Coordinates of C-alpha atoms in Angstrom, one line a residue:
M111 CA 27.1 13.0 8.9
Q112 CA 28.5 10.4 11.2
I113 CA 28.7 6.8 10.2
G114 CA 28.3 4.1 12.9
G115 CA 31.3 1.8 13.5
R116 CA 33.8 0.5 16.0
V117 CA 36.6 2.6 17.2
G118 CA 39.8 1.7 15.4
A119 CA 38.4 0.8 12.1
R120 CA 40.5 1.9 9.1
P121 CA 39.2 4.8 7.0
A122 CA 37.1 3.6 4.2
Q123 CA 38.2 3.8 0.6
R124 CA 35.8 5.5 -1.8
G125 CA 35.2 5.3 -5.5
L126 CA 34.3 1.7 -6.2
S127 CA 33.0 1.7 -9.8
P128 CA 29.6 0.1 -10.7
A129 CA 31.3 -2.3 -13.1
R130 CA 34.0 -3.4 -10.6
L131 CA 31.3 -3.9 -7.9
E132 CA 29.1 -6.0 -10.2
S133 CA 32.0 -8.1 -11.2
A134 CA 32.9 -8.8 -7.6
L135 CA 29.3 -9.5 -6.6
R136 CA 29.0 -12.2 -9.3
T137 CA 31.6 -14.3 -7.4
T138 CA 30.4 -13.4 -3.9
P139 CA 29.1 -16.3 -1.7
A140 CA 25.4 -16.5 -0.9
A141 CA 26.0 -15.6 2.8
A142 CA 27.7 -12.4 1.9
L143 CA 25.0 -11.6 -0.6
R144 CA 22.4 -11.9 2.1
Q145 CA 24.3 -9.2 4.0
A146 CA 24.5 -7.0 0.9
L147 CA 20.7 -7.3 0.2
R148 CA 20.1 -6.0 3.6
G149 CA 22.5 -3.1 3.2
R150 CA 24.8 -4.4 5.9
P151 CA 28.6 -4.5 5.7
F152 CA 29.7 -7.6 3.8
P153 CA 33.0 -9.1 2.7
L154 CA 33.9 -8.5 -0.9
V155 CA 36.8 -9.9 -2.9
L156 CA 38.2 -7.4 -5.4
G157 CA 40.3 -9.1 -8.0
D158 CA 43.1 -11.2 -6.7
G159 CA 43.5 -9.4 -3.4
P160 CA 42.3 -10.3 0.1
P161 CA 38.7 -9.7 1.1
V162 CA 37.7 -6.2 2.1
W163 CA 34.6 -5.1 4.0
C164 CA 32.1 -3.2 1.9
R165 CA 29.7 -0.7 3.5
L166 CA 27.2 1.8 2.3
A167 CA 28.4 5.4 2.2
N168 CA 26.5 7.9 4.4
A169 CA 24.4 5.3 6.0
Y170 CA 24.4 4.2 9.6
A171 CA 25.8 0.7 10.2
D172 CA 27.7 -1.1 12.9
L173 CA 30.9 -2.5 11.5
P174 CA 31.5 -6.2 12.2
L175 CA 35.3 -5.8 12.7
A176 CA 37.8 -3.2 13.6
S177 CA 41.1 -2.5 11.9
V178 CA 40.1 -4.2 8.6
P179 CA 40.4 -2.9 5.0
M180 CA 37.2 -1.2 4.1
V181 CA 35.5 0.2 1.0
E182 CA 32.5 2.4 0.7
V183 CA 29.9 2.1 -2.1
E184 CA 27.0 4.5 -2.9
P185 CA 23.6 2.9 -2.1
Q186 CA 22.4 3.5 -5.7
T187 CA 25.5 1.7 -7.1
L188 CA 24.9 -1.3 -4.8
Q189 CA 21.2 -1.4 -5.7
T190 CA 21.8 -1.3 -9.4
A191 CA 24.6 -4.0 -9.2
L192 CA 22.3 -6.3 -7.1
E193 CA 19.5 -5.9 -9.6
R194 CA 21.7 -6.9 -12.5
C195 CA 23.3 -9.9 -10.7
L196 CA 20.1 -11.2 -9.1
R197 CA 17.5 -10.2 -11.7
A198 CA 15.9 -13.7 -12.1
P199 CA 15.7 -14.7 -8.4
L200 CA 14.4 -11.3 -7.4
T201 CA 11.6 -11.4 -10.0
D202 CA 10.8 -15.0 -9.1
R203 CA 10.5 -14.2 -5.4
A204 CA 8.4 -11.1 -6.0
V205 CA 5.9 -13.0 -8.2
N206 CA 5.8 -16.5 -6.7
H207 CA 6.8 -16.4 -3.1
L208 CA 3.4 -16.1 -1.5
S209 CA 1.7 -18.6 -3.9
R210 CA 4.5 -21.0 -3.4
T211 CA 4.6 -20.9 0.4
H212 CA 0.9 -20.1 1.2
H213 CA -1.0 -21.1 -1.9
A214 CA -4.4 -20.9 -0.3
M215 CA -3.7 -17.2 0.7
S216 CA -2.8 -16.1 -2.9
A217 CA -5.2 -14.8 -5.5
R218 CA -3.1 -16.3 -8.3
E219 CA -5.8 -18.8 -8.9
P220 CA -8.9 -16.5 -8.8
V221 CA -11.6 -19.1 -8.1
W222 CA -11.0 -22.7 -6.8
R223 CA -13.2 -25.4 -8.3
A224 CA -15.3 -25.9 -5.2
Q225 CA -15.8 -22.2 -4.9
G226 CA -16.9 -22.0 -8.5
L227 CA -19.5 -24.6 -8.0
A228 CA -20.7 -23.0 -4.8
L229 CA -20.9 -19.6 -6.5
A230 CA -22.7 -20.9 -9.5
A231 CA -25.3 -22.5 -7.2
G232 CA -25.6 -19.4 -5.1
L233 CA -26.1 -17.2 -8.1
A234 CA -28.7 -19.5 -9.5
L235 CA -30.5 -19.5 -6.2
A236 CA -30.3 -15.7 -5.9
A237 CA -31.6 -15.3 -9.5
G238 CA -34.5 -17.6 -8.8
L239 CA -35.4 -15.7 -5.6
A240 CA -35.2 -12.4 -7.4
L241 CA -37.6 -13.7 -10.1
I242 CA -40.0 -15.5 -7.8
A243 CA -40.0 -13.1 -4.8
P244 CA -38.2 -9.9 -5.8
A245 CA -39.4 -8.1 -2.6
A246 CA -37.7 -10.8 -0.4
A247 CA -34.5 -10.6 -2.5
A248 CA -34.6 -6.8 -2.2
A249 CA -35.1 -7.1 1.6
V250 CA -32.0 -9.3 1.9
V251 CA -29.7 -7.0 -0.1
G252 CA -31.3 -4.0 1.5
L253 CA -30.5 -5.3 5.0
M254 CA -26.9 -5.8 3.9
F255 CA -26.7 -2.2 2.7
L256 CA -28.5 -1.0 5.8
S257 CA -25.9 -2.9 8.0
L258 CA -23.0 -1.2 6.2
S259 CA -24.6 2.2 6.7
A260 CA -25.5 1.5 10.3
M261 CA -21.9 0.3 11.0
K262 CA -20.5 3.6 9.6
L263 CA -23.0 5.7 11.6
A264 CA -22.1 3.8 14.8
A265 CA -18.4 4.4 14.1
V266 CA -19.0 8.1 13.8
C267 CA -21.0 8.2 17.0
W268 CA -18.4 6.3 18.8
R269 CA -15.7 8.6 17.5
I270 CA -17.6 11.6 18.8
A271 CA -18.4 10.1 22.1
T272 CA -14.9 9.0 23.0
R273 CA -11.9 11.2 23.6
R274 CA -9.0 10.6 21.3
A275 CA -6.1 9.0 23.3
A276 CA -3.0 11.1 23.8
A277 CA -0.5 10.8 21.1
A278 CA 2.6 8.7 21.9
P279 CA 5.6 10.8 23.0
L280 CA 8.1 11.3 20.3
L281 CA 11.4 9.6 20.5
I282 CA 14.2 12.0 20.4
S283 CA 17.2 9.6 20.3
S284 CA 20.5 9.2 18.6
N285 CA 19.8 5.5 18.3
L286 CA 16.7 5.6 16.1
P287 CA 16.3 2.5 13.9
V288 CA 16.7 2.6 10.1
Y289 CA 13.4 3.3 8.5
T290 CA 12.6 2.1 4.9
V291 CA 10.2 4.2 2.8
L292 CA 8.8 2.5 -0.3
V293 CA 7.3 4.7 -3.0
P294 CA 6.0 2.7 -6.1
L295 CA 5.9 4.9 -9.2
Y296 CA 4.5 4.3 -12.7
R297 CA 4.0 7.1 -15.2
E298 CA 4.5 9.7 -12.4
G299 CA 6.9 12.1 -14.2
R300 CA 4.9 15.2 -13.5
I301 CA 4.6 14.5 -9.8
V302 CA 8.3 13.7 -9.1
P303 CA 9.3 17.2 -8.0
R304 CA 6.5 17.4 -5.4
L305 CA 7.3 13.8 -4.2
L306 CA 10.9 14.7 -3.6
E307 CA 9.8 17.8 -1.7
A308 CA 7.5 15.7 0.5
L309 CA 10.2 13.2 1.2
D310 CA 12.7 15.9 2.1
R311 CA 10.2 17.3 4.7
L312 CA 10.2 14.0 6.7
D313 CA 11.7 14.7 10.1
Y314 CA 14.0 11.7 10.5
P315 CA 17.8 11.4 10.6
R316 CA 19.1 11.1 7.0
D317 CA 21.6 8.4 7.8
R318 CA 18.7 6.3 9.2
L319 CA 16.5 6.8 6.1
D320 CA 16.3 4.2 3.4
V321 CA 14.0 5.6 0.7
K322 CA 13.3 3.4 -2.4
L323 CA 11.5 4.8 -5.4
V324 CA 10.3 1.7 -7.2
T325 CA 9.8 2.1 -10.9
E326 CA 9.1 -0.2 -13.9
E327 CA 11.9 -0.8 -16.3
D328 CA 9.9 0.5 -19.3
D329 CA 8.7 3.7 -17.5
R330 CA 10.7 6.2 -19.4
D331 CA 8.5 9.1 -18.3
T332 CA 9.4 8.6 -14.6
H333 CA 13.0 7.7 -15.3
D334 CA 13.5 10.9 -17.3
A335 CA 11.9 13.0 -14.5
L336 CA 14.1 11.4 -11.9
A337 CA 17.2 12.0 -14.0
R338 CA 16.6 15.7 -13.8
H339 CA 17.3 15.7 -10.1
V340 CA 20.4 15.0 -8.0
L341 CA 19.1 12.4 -5.6
P342 CA 20.6 12.3 -2.1
S343 CA 22.3 9.1 -0.9
W344 CA 19.4 8.1 1.2
I345 CA 17.2 7.8 -1.9
T346 CA 17.7 4.9 -4.3
V347 CA 15.8 4.0 -7.4
V348 CA 14.7 0.4 -7.7
R349 CA 13.8 -0.9 -11.2
A350 CA 11.2 -3.7 -11.2
P351 CA 12.0 -6.0 -14.1
P352 CA 9.2 -7.4 -16.3
G353 CA 7.7 -10.7 -15.5
G354 CA 4.5 -11.7 -13.8
P355 CA 1.7 -9.1 -13.4
K356 CA 2.6 -5.5 -13.7
T357 CA 1.1 -4.4 -10.3
K358 CA 2.0 -2.2 -7.4
P359 CA 2.4 -5.2 -5.0
K360 CA 4.8 -7.0 -7.3
A361 CA 6.9 -3.8 -7.4
L362 CA 6.8 -3.5 -3.6
N363 CA 7.9 -7.1 -3.2
I364 CA 11.0 -6.4 -5.4
A365 CA 12.0 -3.5 -3.2
L366 CA 11.2 -5.4 0.0
V367 CA 14.1 -7.8 -0.6
T368 CA 16.7 -5.0 -0.4
A369 CA 14.9 -3.0 2.3
R370 CA 17.3 -2.5 5.2
G371 CA 15.1 -0.8 7.8
A372 CA 13.7 -2.3 11.0
Y373 CA 10.4 -0.6 9.9
V374 CA 9.0 0.0 6.5
V375 CA 6.2 2.3 5.2
I376 CA 4.5 2.7 1.9
Y377 CA 3.6 6.0 0.4
D378 CA 2.0 6.8 -3.0
A379 CA 3.6 9.3 -5.4
E380 CA 1.2 12.2 -4.5
D381 CA 1.3 11.7 -0.7
V382 CA 2.2 14.4 1.8
P383 CA 2.7 12.7 5.1
A384 CA 3.0 14.6 8.4
R385 CA 6.6 15.6 9.0
D386 CA 6.8 13.6 12.2
Q387 CA 4.9 10.5 11.0
L388 CA 8.0 8.2 11.1
L389 CA 8.9 9.4 14.6
R390 CA 5.4 8.8 15.8
A391 CA 5.3 5.3 14.3
V392 CA 8.6 4.4 16.0
A393 CA 7.2 5.7 19.3
A394 CA 4.0 3.8 18.9
F395 CA 5.7 0.6 18.0
A396 CA 7.9 0.9 21.1
T397 CA 4.8 0.9 23.3
L398 CA 2.8 -1.8 21.6
P399 CA 3.2 -5.6 21.9
E400 CA 5.3 -7.5 19.3
H401 CA 2.2 -9.0 17.7
V402 CA 1.1 -5.6 16.6
I403 CA 3.1 -5.4 13.4
C404 CA 1.2 -2.7 11.4
L405 CA 0.1 0.8 12.0
Q406 CA -2.3 2.6 9.6
A407 CA -2.1 6.3 9.4
R408 CA -5.2 8.3 8.7
L409 CA -5.7 9.4 5.1
A410 CA -7.3 12.6 4.1
F411 CA -7.4 14.8 1.0
H412 CA -6.1 18.2 0.1
S413 CA -8.3 20.2 -2.4
S414 CA -11.4 18.3 -1.1
R415 CA -13.6 21.3 -2.2
H416 CA -12.5 21.2 -5.8
N417 CA -15.8 19.7 -7.1
W418 CA -18.6 17.4 -6.2
L419 CA -16.6 14.2 -6.7
T420 CA -13.7 15.4 -4.5
R421 CA -16.2 16.3 -1.8
Q422 CA -17.6 12.7 -2.0
Y423 CA -14.1 11.4 -1.6
A424 CA -13.5 13.6 1.4
L425 CA -16.7 12.4 3.1
E426 CA -16.0 8.8 2.4
Y427 CA -12.5 8.9 3.7
A428 CA -13.4 10.9 6.7
V429 CA -16.0 8.3 7.8
L430 CA -13.7 5.4 7.0
F431 CA -10.3 6.6 8.4
D432 CA -11.6 8.8 11.2
G433 CA -14.5 6.6 12.2
L434 CA -14.9 3.0 11.1
L435 CA -11.2 1.9 11.0
P436 CA -10.4 3.4 14.4
L437 CA -13.5 1.7 15.9
L438 CA -12.4 -1.7 14.5
S439 CA -8.9 -1.1 15.7
A440 CA -10.2 -0.2 19.2
L441 CA -12.2 -3.4 19.2
R442 CA -9.1 -5.4 18.2
L443 CA -10.8 -6.6 15.0
P444 CA -9.0 -7.1 11.7
F445 CA -9.6 -4.4 9.1
P446 CA -8.6 -3.7 5.5
L447 CA -5.6 -1.4 5.3
G448 CA -5.5 1.7 3.2
G449 CA -3.4 1.7 0.0
T450 CA -0.8 4.0 1.6
S451 CA 0.8 5.0 4.9
N452 CA 0.9 1.5 6.2
H453 CA 3.8 1.1 8.7
F454 CA 5.2 -2.4 9.4
R455 CA 7.7 -4.1 11.5
I456 CA 9.7 -5.5 8.6
G457 CA 10.2 -8.9 10.1
G458 CA 6.5 -9.5 10.5
L459 CA 5.8 -8.3 7.0
R460 CA 8.3 -10.7 5.6
A461 CA 6.9 -13.5 7.8
V462 CA 3.4 -13.2 6.3
G463 CA 4.8 -13.3 2.7
G464 CA 4.8 -9.6 1.8
W465 CA 2.2 -8.4 -0.7
D466 CA 0.1 -10.6 -3.1
P467 CA 1.1 -9.5 -6.6
F468 CA -2.1 -11.0 -8.0
N469 CA -4.5 -9.0 -5.8
V470 CA -5.4 -5.6 -7.1
T471 CA -6.3 -4.4 -3.6
E472 CA -3.2 -5.8 -1.9
D473 CA -3.8 -3.5 1.1
A474 CA -7.2 -5.0 2.0
D475 CA -5.8 -8.5 1.5
L476 CA -2.8 -7.9 3.6
G477 CA -4.9 -6.4 6.5
Y478 CA -6.7 -9.7 6.8
R479 CA -3.7 -11.9 6.2
L480 CA -2.0 -10.3 9.2
A481 CA -4.9 -11.6 11.4
R482 CA -4.6 -15.1 9.8
F483 CA -1.0 -15.3 11.0
G484 CA -1.9 -14.1 14.5
Y485 CA -0.8 -10.5 14.1
Q486 CA -2.7 -7.2 14.6
A487 CA -2.9 -3.8 13.0
R488 CA -3.7 -0.6 14.8
M489 CA -4.4 3.0 13.8
L490 CA -1.6 5.6 14.0
D491 CA -2.5 9.1 15.2
S492 CA -1.0 10.9 12.2
V493 CA -2.4 12.1 8.9
T494 CA -1.2 11.7 5.3
L495 CA -2.7 14.0 2.7
E496 CA -3.6 12.6 -0.7
E497 CA -4.7 14.1 -4.0
P498 CA -8.4 13.3 -4.8
T499 CA -9.4 12.1 -8.2
T500 CA -11.1 15.0 -9.9
A501 CA -12.6 13.5 -13.0
L502 CA -15.2 10.8 -13.5
G503 CA -13.1 8.6 -15.8
P504 CA -10.2 8.1 -13.4
W505 CA -12.6 7.7 -10.5
F506 CA -14.5 5.0 -12.3
R507 CA -11.3 3.0 -13.2
Q508 CA -10.1 3.3 -9.6
R509 CA -13.4 2.2 -8.1
S510 CA -13.8 -0.8 -10.4
R511 CA -10.3 -1.9 -9.4
W512 CA -11.3 -1.6 -5.7
M513 CA -14.5 -3.6 -6.3
K514 CA -12.5 -6.3 -8.2
G515 CA -10.0 -6.5 -5.4
F516 CA -12.6 -6.8 -2.7
L517 CA -14.0 -9.8 -4.6
Q518 CA -10.6 -11.3 -4.9
T519 CA -9.9 -10.8 -1.2
W520 CA -13.2 -12.3 -0.2
L521 CA -12.7 -15.3 -2.4
V522 CA -9.3 -15.9 -0.9
L523 CA -10.5 -15.6 2.6
M524 CA -13.6 -17.8 2.0
R525 CA -11.7 -20.8 0.5
S526 CA -12.1 -22.3 3.9
P527 CA -14.9 -20.7 5.8
P528 CA -14.1 -22.6 9.0
R529 CA -10.5 -21.4 9.0
A530 CA -11.6 -17.8 8.2
F531 CA -13.9 -18.0 11.2
R532 CA -11.2 -19.4 13.4
D533 CA -8.5 -16.9 12.2
L534 CA -10.6 -13.7 12.2
G535 CA -13.0 -14.6 15.0
A536 CA -16.8 -14.5 14.8
S537 CA -17.1 -10.7 14.9
G538 CA -14.1 -10.2 12.6
C539 CA -15.6 -12.7 10.1
V540 CA -19.0 -11.0 10.0
V541 CA -17.4 -7.5 9.5
M542 CA -15.1 -8.8 6.8
N543 CA -18.0 -10.3 4.9
L544 CA -19.9 -7.1 5.1
L545 CA -17.0 -4.9 4.0
M546 CA -15.7 -7.2 1.2
A547 CA -18.6 -9.3 -0.2
G548 CA -21.4 -7.0 1.1
S549 CA -20.0 -3.9 -0.6
V550 CA -19.8 -5.7 -3.9
L551 CA -23.1 -7.4 -3.7
A552 CA -25.0 -4.4 -2.5
A553 CA -23.5 -2.3 -5.3
I554 CA -24.3 -4.7 -8.0
A555 CA -27.9 -5.5 -6.9
H556 CA -28.7 -2.0 -5.7
P557 CA -30.1 -0.3 -8.9
W558 CA -31.9 -3.4 -10.2
L559 CA -33.7 -4.3 -7.0
L560 CA -34.4 -0.6 -6.2
G561 CA -35.9 -0.3 -9.7
V562 CA -38.2 -3.3 -9.1
L563 CA -39.3 -1.9 -5.7
L564 CA -40.1 1.6 -7.2
W565 CA -42.1 -0.1 -10.0
K566 CA -44.1 -2.0 -7.4
A567 CA -44.6 1.1 -5.4
L568 CA -45.9 3.0 -8.4
A569 CA -48.3 0.1 -9.0
G570 CA -49.8 0.7 -5.6
A571 CA -47.9 -1.8 -3.5
A572 CA -45.8 -0.9 -0.5
P573 CA -42.8 -3.3 -0.5
S574 CA -40.9 -3.4 2.7
G575 CA -37.6 -3.6 0.9
L576 CA -38.1 -0.1 -0.4
F577 CA -38.1 1.2 3.2
V578 CA -35.0 -0.8 4.0
F579 CA -33.1 0.8 1.1
A580 CA -34.4 4.2 2.1
A581 CA -33.2 3.6 5.7
G582 CA -29.8 2.6 4.5
H583 CA -29.4 5.8 2.5
A584 CA -30.7 7.9 5.4
L585 CA -28.2 6.4 7.7
A586 CA -25.4 7.0 5.2
I587 CA -26.4 10.7 4.9
A588 CA -26.7 10.9 8.7
A589 CA -23.2 9.6 9.2
A590 CA -21.8 12.2 6.9
L591 CA -23.8 15.1 8.4
L592 CA -23.0 14.0 11.9
Y593 CA -19.2 13.9 11.1
L594 CA -19.4 17.3 9.5
A595 CA -21.3 18.8 12.4
D596 CA -18.8 17.5 14.9
R597 CA -15.9 18.9 12.9
D598 CA -17.6 22.2 12.2
R599 CA -17.2 21.7 8.5
M600 CA -20.8 22.0 7.3
S601 CA -20.0 24.8 4.9
G602 CA -19.7 23.5 1.3
F603 CA -20.3 19.9 2.2
V604 CA -24.0 19.7 3.1
T605 CA -25.0 19.3 -0.5
A606 CA -22.4 16.6 -0.9
A607 CA -23.7 14.7 2.1
L608 CA -27.3 14.9 0.9
T609 CA -26.3 13.5 -2.5
V610 CA -24.3 10.6 -1.2
P611 CA -26.9 8.2 -2.7
I612 CA -26.0 9.4 -6.2
Q613 CA -22.5 8.2 -5.7
W614 CA -23.9 4.7 -4.9
F615 CA -25.3 4.5 -8.4
L616 CA -21.8 5.4 -9.8
V617 CA -20.3 2.7 -7.5
S618 CA -22.8 0.2 -8.9
A619 CA -21.7 0.9 -12.4
A620 CA -18.1 0.4 -11.4
A621 CA -19.0 -2.8 -9.6
H622 CA -20.6 -4.2 -12.8
C623 CA -17.4 -3.4 -14.7
A624 CA -15.4 -5.1 -12.0
I625 CA -17.3 -8.3 -12.4
V626 CA -16.7 -8.4 -16.1
E627 CA -13.0 -7.6 -15.7
F628 CA -12.7 -10.2 -13.0
A629 CA -13.9 -12.8 -15.5
V630 CA -11.7 -11.7 -18.4
D631 CA -8.7 -10.0 -16.9
P632 CA -8.5 -10.6 -13.1
F633 CA -5.0 -9.2 -12.6
R634 CA -5.3 -6.0 -14.7
W635 CA -4.3 -3.0 -12.6
N636 CA -6.3 0.1 -13.4
K637 CA -3.8 2.7 -12.4
T638 CA -5.0 5.8 -10.6
D639 CA -3.9 9.0 -12.3
H640 CA -2.0 11.4 -10.1
G641 CA -0.9 15.0 -10.4
S642 CA -3.9 16.6 -12.2
L643 CA -4.1 19.3 -9.6
I644 CA -0.4 19.8 -9.6
A645 CA -0.4 20.3 -13.3
R646 CA -2.8 23.2 -12.6
G647 CA -0.3 24.8 -10.2
F648 CA -1.6 23.5 -6.9
S649 CA 1.0 22.7 -4.2
P650 CA -0.2 21.7 -0.7
G651 CA 3.3 22.4 0.8
G652 CA 3.5 25.8 -0.9
A653 CA 7.1 25.2 -1.9
S654 CA 8.8 24.2 -5.0
A655 CA 11.0 21.2 -5.4
S656 CA 14.0 23.5 -6.0
S657 CA 13.6 24.9 -2.5
S658 CA 13.5 21.4 -0.9
G659 CA 17.2 20.8 -0.9
V660 CA 16.9 18.2 -3.7
G661 CA 18.7 19.6 -6.6
Q662 CA 17.6 19.8 -10.2
R663 CA 20.8 18.9 -12.0
G664 CA 22.8 15.8 -12.8
R665 CA 21.7 12.3 -13.6
I666 CA 21.0 9.0 -11.9
A667 CA 22.6 5.8 -13.1
D668 CA 21.1 4.9 -16.5
G669 CA 20.7 1.2 -15.5
E670 CA 22.4 -0.2 -18.7
A671 CA 24.1 -3.5 -17.9
P672 CA 27.7 -4.0 -19.0
A673 CA 28.8 -7.0 -20.9
S674 CA 27.6 -10.1 -19.1
R675 CA 30.1 -12.2 -17.2
S676 CA 30.0 -15.8 -16.0
S677 CA 28.1 -16.1 -12.7
P678 CA 28.1 -18.8 -9.9
D679 CA 25.4 -21.3 -9.5
A680 CA 22.0 -19.7 -10.1
A681 CA 20.3 -21.8 -7.4
L682 CA 22.8 -20.6 -4.8
R683 CA 22.1 -17.0 -5.7
G684 CA 18.4 -17.6 -5.6
A685 CA 18.8 -19.1 -2.2
A686 CA 20.5 -15.9 -1.1
V687 CA 17.5 -13.9 -2.2
R688 CA 15.0 -16.2 -0.5
A689 CA 16.9 -16.2 2.7
A690 CA 17.4 -12.5 2.8
A691 CA 13.7 -11.9 2.2

């Protein structure tokens, strides 16, 4: 594998030990640390000798000087040394950067005082309306539910009526940019072999790949699983230290500081992205204007026919990622991102503050925050396969987290309604309120108001709200059936489409749980369990990890810090982290 560099550079020395590197980093100036955090060649003083240039082994980089002493260091060695030297400023930035620089855009303070008063008044008004005129209250909520269903049906019809644009031509070039892949992991030991196989399948030059597996320090299960594999030099393990909320966005922020790619993508542990997805993203970014800084790949499920719950997942994701989100993208309206397969121009991602560690649907929040900074997201014509949740318990925990996150995102956006209207536009603001607030409100009120309407109907009345609810369910079923008919996938899914309303009652129960959790523990992350199908022997790729080229022997660095040494001014080192990120 060829390493970039100027002709005439001296051959690099190898074998710099972790302890010696850490000792040298503790006396390295902030400017050089900024280079190190980006994985670029940087000057390093080893002992009493003159400075040498340090570069990553087996990674593409243009050397700043020719004919200078040079030393190579393994990416994992540098990552571990930086984590030990900059532990406090890295954690501080990951947790506090967004709330410190853009306080109004952070969910750290769940409800502002003025919002709390307005919400209390609104809830009192709604409760009074429901008691005095339940039919009118049901009609209002029913119209919101009907609007959500109509929007999804319109998106499916649009998708069928329009021809999909031709995919961007793939870039086959020797000058592809470095691409960072972030994979947050927590208690994912059983899925590690499949993850490494999926990463190894990516069609991208290995010296331009910067894969970071982001783990929590106390996650022994995942660490032990990774230790059973020999990780190639293009994969490094990032350990997120404790401090602040233990959430996926906080872990991603830790890794973002040391990401060295021009582009960055997020994958979940169970994801199987298309082999050429990174190449397609680079090709798409090359044809799009600079203000488009995010591409969302389509998400779909393998094993979607496993049971009724997985069929519901498949229908929901199909309508969302192959209908609604492409329509919003085509209309140039902001939309909530999916939790995985988001591709970013890394400069733009850093400019908007990265992820909000206090928002449990950081993807939805980030999708709208991009628009507030004047950026856009588009859909990418590539698919990532995910594993569906197969049991009701994990489904319920995941759905309640989504509902809580939608409420968090809506509250953040509506701290200043005039600004949200200005940033998102009139249409974007209406759609955002329907998707964020409308989904939560309709789910909570749905069973109660529907029960009142049914009771009145049995008593001989004919409340109009009942017909509105029925129309909403009919449109939701129609959207699912129409999508299936167009894709010629009716077999095995008709029953699932006809029973979509049943899922709404399950969503309602999850929404009630989300409201309680928002009040008592707003930042709690209900982790989605992965690997249940893999534990039963399922493998979408059909290959084992041992055949992927990622070995099963050896150990990664154990992460134990050597005896502490004196360090330079902490503020200076913190400034290096802030400037680099």
